[in-house]
Tab-separated table of C-alpha atoms and ligand atoms in Angstrom:
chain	number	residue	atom	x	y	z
I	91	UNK	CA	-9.415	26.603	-20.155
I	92	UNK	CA	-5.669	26.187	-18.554
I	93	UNK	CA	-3.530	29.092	-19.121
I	94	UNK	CA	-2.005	26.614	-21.330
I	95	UNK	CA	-1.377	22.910	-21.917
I	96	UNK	CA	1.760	20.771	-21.986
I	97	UNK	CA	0.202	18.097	-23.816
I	98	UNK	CA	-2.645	17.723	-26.248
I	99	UNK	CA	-5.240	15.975	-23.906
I	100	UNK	CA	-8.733	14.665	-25.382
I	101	UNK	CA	-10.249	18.607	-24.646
I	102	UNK	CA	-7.838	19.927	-26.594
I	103	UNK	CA	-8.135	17.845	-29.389
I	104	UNK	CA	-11.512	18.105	-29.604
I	105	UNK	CA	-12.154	21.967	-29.525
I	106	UNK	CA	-8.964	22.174	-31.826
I	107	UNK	CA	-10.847	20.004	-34.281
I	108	UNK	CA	-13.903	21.749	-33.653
I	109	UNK	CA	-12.592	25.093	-33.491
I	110	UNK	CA	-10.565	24.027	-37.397
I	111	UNK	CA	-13.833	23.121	-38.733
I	112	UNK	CA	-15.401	26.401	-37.756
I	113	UNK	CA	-18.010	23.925	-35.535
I	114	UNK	CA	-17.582	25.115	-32.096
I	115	UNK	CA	-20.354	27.515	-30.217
I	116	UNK	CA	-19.985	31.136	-30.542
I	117	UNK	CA	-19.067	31.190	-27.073
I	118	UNK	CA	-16.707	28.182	-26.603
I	119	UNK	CA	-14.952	29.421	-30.014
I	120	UNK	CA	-14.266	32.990	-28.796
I	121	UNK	CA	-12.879	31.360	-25.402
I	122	UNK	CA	-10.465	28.962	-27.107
I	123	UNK	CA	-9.428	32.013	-30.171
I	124	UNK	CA	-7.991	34.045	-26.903
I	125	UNK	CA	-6.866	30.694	-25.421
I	126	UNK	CA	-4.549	30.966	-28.694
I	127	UNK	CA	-3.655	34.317	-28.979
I	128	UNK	CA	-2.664	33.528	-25.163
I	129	UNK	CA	0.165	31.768	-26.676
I	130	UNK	CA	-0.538	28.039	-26.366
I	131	UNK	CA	1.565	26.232	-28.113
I	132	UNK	CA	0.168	22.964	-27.810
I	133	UNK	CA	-3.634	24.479	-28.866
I	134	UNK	CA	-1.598	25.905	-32.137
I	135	UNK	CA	-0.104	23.145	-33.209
I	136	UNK	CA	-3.411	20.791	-32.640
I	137	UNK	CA	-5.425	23.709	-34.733
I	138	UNK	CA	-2.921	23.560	-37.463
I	139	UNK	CA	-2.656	19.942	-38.454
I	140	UNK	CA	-6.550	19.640	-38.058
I	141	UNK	CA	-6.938	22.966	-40.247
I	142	UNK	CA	-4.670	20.458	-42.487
I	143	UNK	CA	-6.509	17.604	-42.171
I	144	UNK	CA	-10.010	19.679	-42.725
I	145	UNK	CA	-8.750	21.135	-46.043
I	146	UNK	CA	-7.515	18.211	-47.177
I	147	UNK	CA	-10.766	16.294	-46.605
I	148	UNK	CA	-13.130	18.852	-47.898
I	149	UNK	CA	-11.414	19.608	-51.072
I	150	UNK	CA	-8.586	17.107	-51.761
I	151	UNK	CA	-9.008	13.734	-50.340
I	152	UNK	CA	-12.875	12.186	-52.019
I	153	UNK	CA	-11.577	8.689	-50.644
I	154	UNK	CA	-11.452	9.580	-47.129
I	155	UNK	CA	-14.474	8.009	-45.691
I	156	UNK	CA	-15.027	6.578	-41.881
I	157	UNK	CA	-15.487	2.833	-41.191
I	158	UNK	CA	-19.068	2.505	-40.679
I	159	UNK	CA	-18.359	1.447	-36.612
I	160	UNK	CA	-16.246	5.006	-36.117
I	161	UNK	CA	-19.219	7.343	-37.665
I	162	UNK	CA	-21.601	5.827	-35.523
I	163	UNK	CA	-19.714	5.960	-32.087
I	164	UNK	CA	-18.565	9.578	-33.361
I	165	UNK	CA	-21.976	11.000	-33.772
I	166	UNK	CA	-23.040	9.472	-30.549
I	167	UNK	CA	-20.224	11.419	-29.037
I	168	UNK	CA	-21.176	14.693	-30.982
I	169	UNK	CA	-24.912	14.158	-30.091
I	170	UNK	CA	-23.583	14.114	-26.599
I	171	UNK	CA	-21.890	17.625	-26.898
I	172	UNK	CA	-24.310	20.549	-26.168
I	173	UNK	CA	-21.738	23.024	-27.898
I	174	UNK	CA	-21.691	21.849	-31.450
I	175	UNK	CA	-24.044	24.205	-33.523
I	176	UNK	CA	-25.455	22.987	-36.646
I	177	UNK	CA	-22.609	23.284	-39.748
I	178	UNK	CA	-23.128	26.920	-41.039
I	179	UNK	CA	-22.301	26.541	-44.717
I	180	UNK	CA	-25.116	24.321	-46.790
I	181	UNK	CA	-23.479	24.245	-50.079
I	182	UNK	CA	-20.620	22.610	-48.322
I	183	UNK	CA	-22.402	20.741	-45.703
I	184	UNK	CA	-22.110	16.893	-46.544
I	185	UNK	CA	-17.906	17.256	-47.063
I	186	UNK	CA	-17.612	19.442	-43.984
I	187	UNK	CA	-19.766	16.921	-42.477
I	188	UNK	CA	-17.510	13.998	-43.319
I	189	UNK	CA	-14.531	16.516	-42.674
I	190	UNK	CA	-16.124	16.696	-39.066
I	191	UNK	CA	-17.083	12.587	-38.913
I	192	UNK	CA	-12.997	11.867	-40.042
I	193	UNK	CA	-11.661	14.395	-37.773
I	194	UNK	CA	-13.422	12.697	-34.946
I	195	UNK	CA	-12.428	9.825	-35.832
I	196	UNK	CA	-8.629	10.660	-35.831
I	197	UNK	CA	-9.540	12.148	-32.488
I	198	UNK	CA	-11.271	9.052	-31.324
I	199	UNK	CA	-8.475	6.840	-32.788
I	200	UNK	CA	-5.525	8.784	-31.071
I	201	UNK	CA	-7.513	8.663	-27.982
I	202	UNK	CA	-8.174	5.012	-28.001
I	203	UNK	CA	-4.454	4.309	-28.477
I	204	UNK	CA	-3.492	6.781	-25.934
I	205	UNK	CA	-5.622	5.688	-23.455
I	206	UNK	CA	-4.504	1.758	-24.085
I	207	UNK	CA	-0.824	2.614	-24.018
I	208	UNK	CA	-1.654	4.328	-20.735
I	209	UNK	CA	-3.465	1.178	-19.749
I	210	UNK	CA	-1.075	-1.277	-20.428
I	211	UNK	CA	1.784	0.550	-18.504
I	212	UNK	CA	-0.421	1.198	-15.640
I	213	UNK	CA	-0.624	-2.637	-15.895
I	214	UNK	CA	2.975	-3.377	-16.349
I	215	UNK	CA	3.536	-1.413	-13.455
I	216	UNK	CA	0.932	-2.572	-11.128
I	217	UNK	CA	2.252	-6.455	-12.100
I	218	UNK	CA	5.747	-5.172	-10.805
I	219	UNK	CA	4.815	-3.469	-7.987
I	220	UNK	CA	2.608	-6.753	-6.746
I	221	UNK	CA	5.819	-9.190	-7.859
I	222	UNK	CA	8.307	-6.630	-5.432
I	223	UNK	CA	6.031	-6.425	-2.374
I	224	UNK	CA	5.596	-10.086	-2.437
I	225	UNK	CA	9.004	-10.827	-2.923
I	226	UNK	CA	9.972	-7.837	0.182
I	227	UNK	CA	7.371	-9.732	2.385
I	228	UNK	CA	8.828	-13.089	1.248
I	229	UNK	CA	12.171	-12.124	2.374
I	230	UNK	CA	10.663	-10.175	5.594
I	231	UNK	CA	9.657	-13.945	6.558
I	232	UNK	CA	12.703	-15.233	5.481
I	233	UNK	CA	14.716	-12.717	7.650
I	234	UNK	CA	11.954	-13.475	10.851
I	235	UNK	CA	13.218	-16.837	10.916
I	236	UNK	CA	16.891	-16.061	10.912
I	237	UNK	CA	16.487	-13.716	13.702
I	238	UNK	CA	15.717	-16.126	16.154
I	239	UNK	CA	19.052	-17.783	18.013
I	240	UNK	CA	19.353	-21.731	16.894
I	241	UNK	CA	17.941	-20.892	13.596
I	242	UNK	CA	19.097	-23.397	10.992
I	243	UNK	CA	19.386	-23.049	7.018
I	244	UNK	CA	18.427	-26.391	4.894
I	245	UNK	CA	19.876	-25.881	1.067
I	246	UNK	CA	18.340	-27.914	-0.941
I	247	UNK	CA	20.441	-29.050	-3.967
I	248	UNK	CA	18.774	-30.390	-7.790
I	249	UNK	CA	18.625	-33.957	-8.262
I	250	UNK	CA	19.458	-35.851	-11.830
I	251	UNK	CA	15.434	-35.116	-12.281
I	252	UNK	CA	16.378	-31.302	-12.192
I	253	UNK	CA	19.605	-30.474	-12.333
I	254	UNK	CA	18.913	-26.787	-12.082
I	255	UNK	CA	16.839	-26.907	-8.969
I	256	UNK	CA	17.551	-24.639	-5.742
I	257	UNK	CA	16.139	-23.884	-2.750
I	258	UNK	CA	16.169	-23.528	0.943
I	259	UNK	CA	14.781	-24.052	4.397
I	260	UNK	CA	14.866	-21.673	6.657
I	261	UNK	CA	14.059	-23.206	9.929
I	262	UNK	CA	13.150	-21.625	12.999
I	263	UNK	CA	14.124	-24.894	15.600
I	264	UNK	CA	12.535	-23.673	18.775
I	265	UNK	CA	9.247	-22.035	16.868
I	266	UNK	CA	8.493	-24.676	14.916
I	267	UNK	CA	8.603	-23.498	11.675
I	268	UNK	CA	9.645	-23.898	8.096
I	269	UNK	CA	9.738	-20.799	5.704
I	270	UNK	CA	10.871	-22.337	2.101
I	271	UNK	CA	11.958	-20.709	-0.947
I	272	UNK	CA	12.677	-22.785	-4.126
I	273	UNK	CA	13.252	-22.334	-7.779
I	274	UNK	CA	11.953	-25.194	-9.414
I	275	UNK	CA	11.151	-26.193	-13.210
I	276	UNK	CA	7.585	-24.408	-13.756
I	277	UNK	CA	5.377	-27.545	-12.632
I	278	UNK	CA	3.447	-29.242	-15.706
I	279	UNK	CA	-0.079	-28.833	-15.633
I	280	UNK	CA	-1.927	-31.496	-13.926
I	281	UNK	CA	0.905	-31.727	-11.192
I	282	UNK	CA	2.302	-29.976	-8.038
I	283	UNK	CA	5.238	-30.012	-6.183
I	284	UNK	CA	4.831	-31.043	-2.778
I	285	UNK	CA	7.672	-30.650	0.074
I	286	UNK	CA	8.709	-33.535	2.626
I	287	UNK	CA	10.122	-33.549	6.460
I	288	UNK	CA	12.143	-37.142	6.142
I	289	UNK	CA	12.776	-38.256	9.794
I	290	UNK	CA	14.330	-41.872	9.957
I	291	UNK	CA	10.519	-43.130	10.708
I	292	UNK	CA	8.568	-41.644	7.864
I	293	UNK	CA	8.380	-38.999	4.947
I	294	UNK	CA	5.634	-36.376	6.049
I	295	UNK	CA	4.058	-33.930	3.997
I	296	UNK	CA	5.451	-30.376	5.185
I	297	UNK	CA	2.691	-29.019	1.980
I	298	UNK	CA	2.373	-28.309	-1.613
I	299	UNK	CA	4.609	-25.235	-3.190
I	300	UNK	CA	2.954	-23.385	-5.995
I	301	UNK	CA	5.163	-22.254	-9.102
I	302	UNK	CA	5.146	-18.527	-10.494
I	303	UNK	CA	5.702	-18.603	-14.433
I	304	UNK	CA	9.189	-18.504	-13.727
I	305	UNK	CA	9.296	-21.438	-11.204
I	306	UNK	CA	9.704	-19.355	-8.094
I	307	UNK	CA	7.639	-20.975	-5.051
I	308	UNK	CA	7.291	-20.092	-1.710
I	309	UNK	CA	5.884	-21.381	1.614
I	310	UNK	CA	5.572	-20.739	5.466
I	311	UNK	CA	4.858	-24.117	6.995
I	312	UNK	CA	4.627	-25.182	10.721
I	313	UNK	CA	6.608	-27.875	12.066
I	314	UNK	CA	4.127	-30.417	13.546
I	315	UNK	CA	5.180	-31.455	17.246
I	316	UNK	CA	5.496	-35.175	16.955
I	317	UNK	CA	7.833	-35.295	14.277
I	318	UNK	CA	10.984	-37.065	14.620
I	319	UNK	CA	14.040	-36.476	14.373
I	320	UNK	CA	14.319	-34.211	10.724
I	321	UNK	CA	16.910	-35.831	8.609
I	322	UNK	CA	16.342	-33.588	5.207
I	323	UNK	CA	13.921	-31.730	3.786
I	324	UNK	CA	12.729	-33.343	-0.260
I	325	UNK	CA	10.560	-31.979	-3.020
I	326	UNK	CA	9.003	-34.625	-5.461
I	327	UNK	CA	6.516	-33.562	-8.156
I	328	UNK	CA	3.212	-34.909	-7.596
I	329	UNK	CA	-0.336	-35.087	-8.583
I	330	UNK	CA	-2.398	-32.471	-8.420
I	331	UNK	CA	-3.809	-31.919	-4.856
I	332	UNK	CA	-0.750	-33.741	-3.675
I	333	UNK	CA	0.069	-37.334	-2.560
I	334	UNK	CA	0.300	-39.195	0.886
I	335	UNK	CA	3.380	-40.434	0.564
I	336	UNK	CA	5.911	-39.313	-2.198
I	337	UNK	CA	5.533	-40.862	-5.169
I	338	UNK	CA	7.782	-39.341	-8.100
I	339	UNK	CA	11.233	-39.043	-8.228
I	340	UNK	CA	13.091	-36.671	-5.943
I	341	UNK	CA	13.416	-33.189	-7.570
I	342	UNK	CA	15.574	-31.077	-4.674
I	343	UNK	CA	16.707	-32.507	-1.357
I	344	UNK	CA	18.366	-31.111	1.479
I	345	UNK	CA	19.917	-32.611	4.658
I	346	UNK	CA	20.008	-31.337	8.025
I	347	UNK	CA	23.537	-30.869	9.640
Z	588	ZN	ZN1	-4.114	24.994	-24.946
């Protein structure tokens, strides 16, 4: 065993609730007595509210019974543990029994929610971490393009459709290139938004741009060699997959200067 423990863990737990009920080996229980007299705290106070919980169950609390699901995944458990002797007191056996069942099942129950909580933040966190390092290699790109001399910006500004609309071009004239950041109405199901290079001879697809759940989208496109003149950059909503020639209103638009 640690020296001691900062935190009641699912080991601790257990032997305290095995050690209350008088249910751990001879061995394991002489271990985790010194463990106590050591002076851990933690150990103490686990010990002490299931030495509570124990009493109560054997002699106060007739009501207390396990759902049927908990009893069944707890004895598996105990069946699994090589430690736990047989329950030394007959005459009391069935309530200790239970006492042991229920205290296992707090111990299961904590653990459970423990180990969720721990989940979900681990997932919380992992969600943020992918949202920043997509974002830092967004802007990366972004910054690429502005380091080469004759870069250009396009802003592209909301139109009646979508007021609220932003974005911009950032071009990279003698590479060819288009990296594109916009922040668009999250795109209905069904539909896409797709982006334009308008040259006075045609409107080109430059690609489709993908919505986050909060409207972000982002592309890298490349500049195809026998385009015209470009005149403005547009973003229309479209079907999904994306149209030949723009069909829907004009969401965002930007001209060249
Ligand atoms: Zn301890």
């Amino acid at each position: 065993l640690a020296l001691k423990h900062d935190r009641a863990n699912d080991e601790v737990q257990e032997l305290a609730a095995l050690f209350a009920l008088g249910s751990l080996g001879e061995e394991e229980a002489r271990d985790f007595k010194r463990h106590l007299e050591d002076g851990c705290v933690v150990c103490q106070g686990e010990v002490a509210q299931f030495q509570k919980v124990a009493v109560a169950l054997s002699f106060g609390a007739p009501g207390v019974i396990p759902p049927e699901n908990l009893r069944d995944s707890l004895m598996t458990r105990i069946g699994r543990r090589p430690a736990v002797v047989a329950i030394p007191r007959p005459s009391r056996s069935i309530q200790v029994g239970w006492a042991l069942a229920a205290c296992f099942a707090l111990v299961s129950v904590a653990s459970i929610l423990m180990w969720r909580g721990a989940q979900s933040e681990v997932e919380i966190l992992q969600t943020r971490l992918a949202v920043a390092s997509e974002r830092a290699s967004q802007l990366d790109q972004v910054a690429a393009v502005l380091r080469n001399p004759g870069a250009r910006v396009i802003t592209l500004k909301g139109q009646p459709e979508a007021p609220a609309s932003q974005g911009s071009v950032y071009w990279d004239v003698n590479g060819r290139r288009w990296v594109v950041e916009a922040v668009l109405p999250p795109a209905p199901s069904g539909k896409v938004y797709q982006l334009w290079f308008v040259t006075p001879e045609e409107k080109r697809s430059a690609g489709l741009l993908r919505t986050d759940t909060e409207g972000r989208a982002f592309n890298a496109i490349q500049v195809p060699g026998d385009l015209g003149q470009i005149q403005a950059a547009a973003i229309t909503l479209e079907p999904e997959g994306g149209s030949a020639q723009p069909t829907m209103p004009i969401y965002a638009v930007g001209a060249t200067e």
